[in-house]
Short mmCIF file of C-alpha atoms in Angstrom, two decimals:
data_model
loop_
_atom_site.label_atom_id
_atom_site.label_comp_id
_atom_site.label_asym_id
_atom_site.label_seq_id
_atom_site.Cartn_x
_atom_site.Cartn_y
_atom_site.Cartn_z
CA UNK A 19 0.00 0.00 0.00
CA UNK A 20 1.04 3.37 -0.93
CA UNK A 21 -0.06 6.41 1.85
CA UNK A 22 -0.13 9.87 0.68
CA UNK A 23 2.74 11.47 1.68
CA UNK A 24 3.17 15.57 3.00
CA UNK A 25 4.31 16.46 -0.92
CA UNK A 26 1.02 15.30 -2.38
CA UNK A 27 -1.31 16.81 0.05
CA UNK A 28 1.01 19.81 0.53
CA UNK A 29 0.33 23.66 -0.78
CA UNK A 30 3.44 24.44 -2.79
CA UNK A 31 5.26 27.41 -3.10
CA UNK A 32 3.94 28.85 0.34
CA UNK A 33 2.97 32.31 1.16
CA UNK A 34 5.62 33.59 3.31
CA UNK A 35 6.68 36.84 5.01
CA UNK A 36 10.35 38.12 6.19
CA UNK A 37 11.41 39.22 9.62
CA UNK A 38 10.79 42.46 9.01
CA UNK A 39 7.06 42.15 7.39
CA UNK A 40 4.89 44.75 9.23
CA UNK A 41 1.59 43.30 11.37
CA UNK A 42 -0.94 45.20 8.35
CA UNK A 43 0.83 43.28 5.63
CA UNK A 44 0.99 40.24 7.58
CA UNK A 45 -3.38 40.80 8.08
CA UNK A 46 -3.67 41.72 4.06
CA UNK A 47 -1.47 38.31 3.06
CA UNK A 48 -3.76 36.56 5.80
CA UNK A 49 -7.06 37.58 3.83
CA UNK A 50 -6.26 37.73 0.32
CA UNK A 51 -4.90 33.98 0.28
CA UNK A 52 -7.87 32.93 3.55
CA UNK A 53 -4.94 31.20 5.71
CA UNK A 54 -4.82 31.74 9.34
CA UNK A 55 -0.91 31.78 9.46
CA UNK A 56 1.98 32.16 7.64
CA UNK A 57 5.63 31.61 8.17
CA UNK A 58 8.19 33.55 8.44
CA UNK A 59 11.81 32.87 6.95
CA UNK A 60 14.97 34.27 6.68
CA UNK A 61 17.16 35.51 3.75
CA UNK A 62 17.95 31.48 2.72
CA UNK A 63 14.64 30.54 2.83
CA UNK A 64 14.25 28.93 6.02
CA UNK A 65 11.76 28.89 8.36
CA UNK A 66 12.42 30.93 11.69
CA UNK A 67 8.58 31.28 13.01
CA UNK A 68 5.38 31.64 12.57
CA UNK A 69 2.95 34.22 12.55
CA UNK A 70 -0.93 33.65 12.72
CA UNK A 71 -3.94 35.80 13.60
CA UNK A 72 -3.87 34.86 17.27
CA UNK A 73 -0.35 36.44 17.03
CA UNK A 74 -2.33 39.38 15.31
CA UNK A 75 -4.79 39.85 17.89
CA UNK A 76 -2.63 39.38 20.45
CA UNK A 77 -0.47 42.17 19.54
CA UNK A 78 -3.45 44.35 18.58
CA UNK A 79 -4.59 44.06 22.17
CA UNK A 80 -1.76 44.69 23.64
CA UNK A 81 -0.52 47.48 21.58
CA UNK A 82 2.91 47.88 22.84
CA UNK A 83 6.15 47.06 21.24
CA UNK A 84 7.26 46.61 17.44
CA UNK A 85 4.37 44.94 15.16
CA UNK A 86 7.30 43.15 12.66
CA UNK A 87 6.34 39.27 12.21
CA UNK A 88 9.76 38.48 14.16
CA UNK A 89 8.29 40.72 17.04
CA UNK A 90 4.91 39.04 16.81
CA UNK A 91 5.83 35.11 15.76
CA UNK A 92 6.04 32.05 17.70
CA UNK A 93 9.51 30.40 17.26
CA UNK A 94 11.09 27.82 16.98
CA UNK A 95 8.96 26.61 14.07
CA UNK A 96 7.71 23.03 13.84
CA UNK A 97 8.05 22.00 9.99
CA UNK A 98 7.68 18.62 8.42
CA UNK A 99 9.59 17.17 5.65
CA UNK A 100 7.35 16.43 2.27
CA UNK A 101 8.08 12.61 2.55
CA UNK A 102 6.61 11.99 5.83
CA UNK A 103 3.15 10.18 6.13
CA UNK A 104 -0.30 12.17 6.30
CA UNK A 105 -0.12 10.19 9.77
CA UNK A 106 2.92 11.05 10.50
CA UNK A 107 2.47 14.96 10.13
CA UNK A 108 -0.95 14.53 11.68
CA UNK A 109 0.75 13.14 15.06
CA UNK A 110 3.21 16.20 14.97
CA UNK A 111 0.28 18.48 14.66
CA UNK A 112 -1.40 17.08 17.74
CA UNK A 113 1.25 16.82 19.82
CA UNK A 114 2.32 20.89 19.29
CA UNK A 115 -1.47 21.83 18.91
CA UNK A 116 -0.47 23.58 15.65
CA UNK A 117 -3.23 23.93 12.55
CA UNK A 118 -0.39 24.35 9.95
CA UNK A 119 3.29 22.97 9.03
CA UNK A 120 5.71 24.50 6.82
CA UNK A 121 7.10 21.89 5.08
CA UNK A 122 10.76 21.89 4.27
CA UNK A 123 13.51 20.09 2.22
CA UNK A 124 17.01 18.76 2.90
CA UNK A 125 18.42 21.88 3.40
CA UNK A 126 15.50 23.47 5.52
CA UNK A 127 14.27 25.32 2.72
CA UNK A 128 10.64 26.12 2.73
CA UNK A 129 8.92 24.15 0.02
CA UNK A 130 5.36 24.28 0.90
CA UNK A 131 2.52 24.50 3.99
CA UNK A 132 0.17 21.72 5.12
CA UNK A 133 -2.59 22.41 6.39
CA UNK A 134 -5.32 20.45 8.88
CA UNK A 135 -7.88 21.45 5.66
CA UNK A 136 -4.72 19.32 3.83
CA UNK A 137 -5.21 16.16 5.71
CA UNK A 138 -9.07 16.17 5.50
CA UNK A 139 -8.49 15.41 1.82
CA UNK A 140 -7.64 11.56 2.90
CA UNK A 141 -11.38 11.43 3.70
CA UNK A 142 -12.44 12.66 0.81
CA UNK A 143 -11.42 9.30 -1.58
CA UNK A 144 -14.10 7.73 -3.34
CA UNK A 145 -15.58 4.25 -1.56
CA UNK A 146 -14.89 2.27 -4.41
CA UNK A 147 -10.97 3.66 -4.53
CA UNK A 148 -11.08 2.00 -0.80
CA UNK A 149 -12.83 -0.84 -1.40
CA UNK A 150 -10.06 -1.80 -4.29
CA UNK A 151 -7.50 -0.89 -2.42
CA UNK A 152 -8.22 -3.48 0.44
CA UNK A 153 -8.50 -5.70 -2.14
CA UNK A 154 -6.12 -5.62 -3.88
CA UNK A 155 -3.48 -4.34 -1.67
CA UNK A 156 -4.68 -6.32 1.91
CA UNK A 157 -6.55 -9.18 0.81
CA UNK A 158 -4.49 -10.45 -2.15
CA UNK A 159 -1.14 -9.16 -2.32
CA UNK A 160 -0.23 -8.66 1.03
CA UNK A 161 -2.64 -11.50 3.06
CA UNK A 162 -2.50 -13.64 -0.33
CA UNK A 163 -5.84 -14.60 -0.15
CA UNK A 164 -8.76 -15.12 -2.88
CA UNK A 165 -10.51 -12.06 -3.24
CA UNK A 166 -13.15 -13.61 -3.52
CA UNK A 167 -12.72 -14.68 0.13
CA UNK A 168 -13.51 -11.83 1.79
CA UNK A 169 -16.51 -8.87 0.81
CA UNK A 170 -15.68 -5.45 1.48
CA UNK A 171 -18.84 -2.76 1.92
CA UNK A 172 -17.34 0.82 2.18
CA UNK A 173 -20.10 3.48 2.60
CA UNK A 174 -18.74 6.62 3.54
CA UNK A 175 -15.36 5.61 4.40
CA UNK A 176 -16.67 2.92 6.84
CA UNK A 177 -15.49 -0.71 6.09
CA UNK A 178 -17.42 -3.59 6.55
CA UNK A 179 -15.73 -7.12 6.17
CA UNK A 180 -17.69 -10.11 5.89
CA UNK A 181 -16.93 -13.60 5.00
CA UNK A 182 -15.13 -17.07 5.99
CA UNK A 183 -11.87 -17.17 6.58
CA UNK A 184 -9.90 -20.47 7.52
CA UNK A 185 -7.66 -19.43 10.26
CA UNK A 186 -8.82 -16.66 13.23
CA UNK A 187 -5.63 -14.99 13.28
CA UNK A 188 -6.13 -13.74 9.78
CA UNK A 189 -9.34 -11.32 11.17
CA UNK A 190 -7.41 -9.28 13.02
CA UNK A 191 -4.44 -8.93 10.75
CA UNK A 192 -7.00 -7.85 7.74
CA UNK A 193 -8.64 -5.34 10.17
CA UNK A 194 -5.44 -3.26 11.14
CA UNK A 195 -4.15 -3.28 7.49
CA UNK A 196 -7.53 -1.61 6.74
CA UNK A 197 -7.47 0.65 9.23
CA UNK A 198 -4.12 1.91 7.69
CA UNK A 199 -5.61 2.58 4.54
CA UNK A 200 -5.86 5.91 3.68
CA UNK A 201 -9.66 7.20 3.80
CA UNK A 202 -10.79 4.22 6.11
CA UNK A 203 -12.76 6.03 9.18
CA UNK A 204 -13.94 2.91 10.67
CA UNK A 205 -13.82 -1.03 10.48
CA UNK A 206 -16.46 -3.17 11.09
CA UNK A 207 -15.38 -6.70 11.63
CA UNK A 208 -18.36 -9.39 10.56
CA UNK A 209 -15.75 -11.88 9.79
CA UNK A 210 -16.61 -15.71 10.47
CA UNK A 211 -14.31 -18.77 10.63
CA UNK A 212 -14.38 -22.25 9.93
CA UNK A 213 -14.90 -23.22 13.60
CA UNK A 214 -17.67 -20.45 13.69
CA UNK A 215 -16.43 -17.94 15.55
CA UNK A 216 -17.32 -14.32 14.43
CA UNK A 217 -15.54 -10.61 14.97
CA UNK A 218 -16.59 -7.46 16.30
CA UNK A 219 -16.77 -3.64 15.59
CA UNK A 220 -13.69 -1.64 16.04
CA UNK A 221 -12.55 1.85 15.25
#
């Protein structure tokens, strides 16, 4: 199985702003391209901060000090690198409670943003793109059974599996490989085996 990676759900060639940006150029950039934050980079190209309309408000508010994006940013930056998994970026995102990553290359050079909007694309793949997937991918190339063997009901990204299988080991092995799958929401397990034992939900 292939999982979209940060370069394919990325935004290339990011809107970004220098150290020296003021806040009502920062607040035009914000509206005219409708993203909540942008970063800001130095004379290479690199990432030092970032600069989002919290920041704005914040600084509005407060109305003291120097409104420049290095004045107003947070830093240090949290970036991703574009070959990193949609999961993978998605974890980072969580665990610095951050709604955007710059996304950088070898050299730290920013490449592109991802946004949470980004990620939501996963959800958006057709049913039968899933459902061909598992099949193809899970059931026959990687689990090397009949496709026939098992039947596969996406509706809305929710997977149902139903069918005989021979060993009980197998049902839990299929159901974490389609949880992996990118666009899968849920798994239903309503697998059966030979001795008659039958799964269970899970998501």
């Amino acid at each position: 199985m292939r999982h979209r990676s940060v370069a394919d759900l990325m935004t290339p060639t990011a809107v970004a702003v220098q150290r020296g940006t003021s806040f009502k150029e920062i607040a035009r950039l914000l509206d005219e391209y409708g993203i909540t934050a942008v970063p800001v980079v130095d004379d290479d190209n690199r990432p030092v901060g970032v600069v989002s309309e919290a920041d704005l408000l914040r600084r509005h508010t407060a109305k003291d000090g120097p409104s420049t994006a290095e004045a107003m940013m947070s830093s240090p930056v949290v970036t991703a690198r574009p070959s990193w998994t949609a999961v993978e970026a998605a974890r980072l995102m969580e665990r610095h409670r951050v709604k955007r990553l710059p996304v950088v290359d070898a050299e730290g050079r920013l490449i592109g943003v991802l946004s949470r909007s980004d990620l939501l694309q996963l959800f958006l793949r057709r049913d039968r793109s899933i459902q061909e997937e598992i099949r193809e991918d899970v059931v026959v190339r990687i689990l090397r059974l009949s496709p026939a063997a098992v039947h596969i009901d996406v509706d809305e990204g929710l997977v149902t599996l139903s069918g005989t299988l021979e060993r009980r080991g197998l049902g839990p092995i299929l159901v974490r490989l389609c949880e992996t799958v990118d666009g899968v929401v849920e798994v239903v397990d309503r697998l059966t085996y030979e001795d008659g034992d039958e799964g269970s939900s899970t998501g």
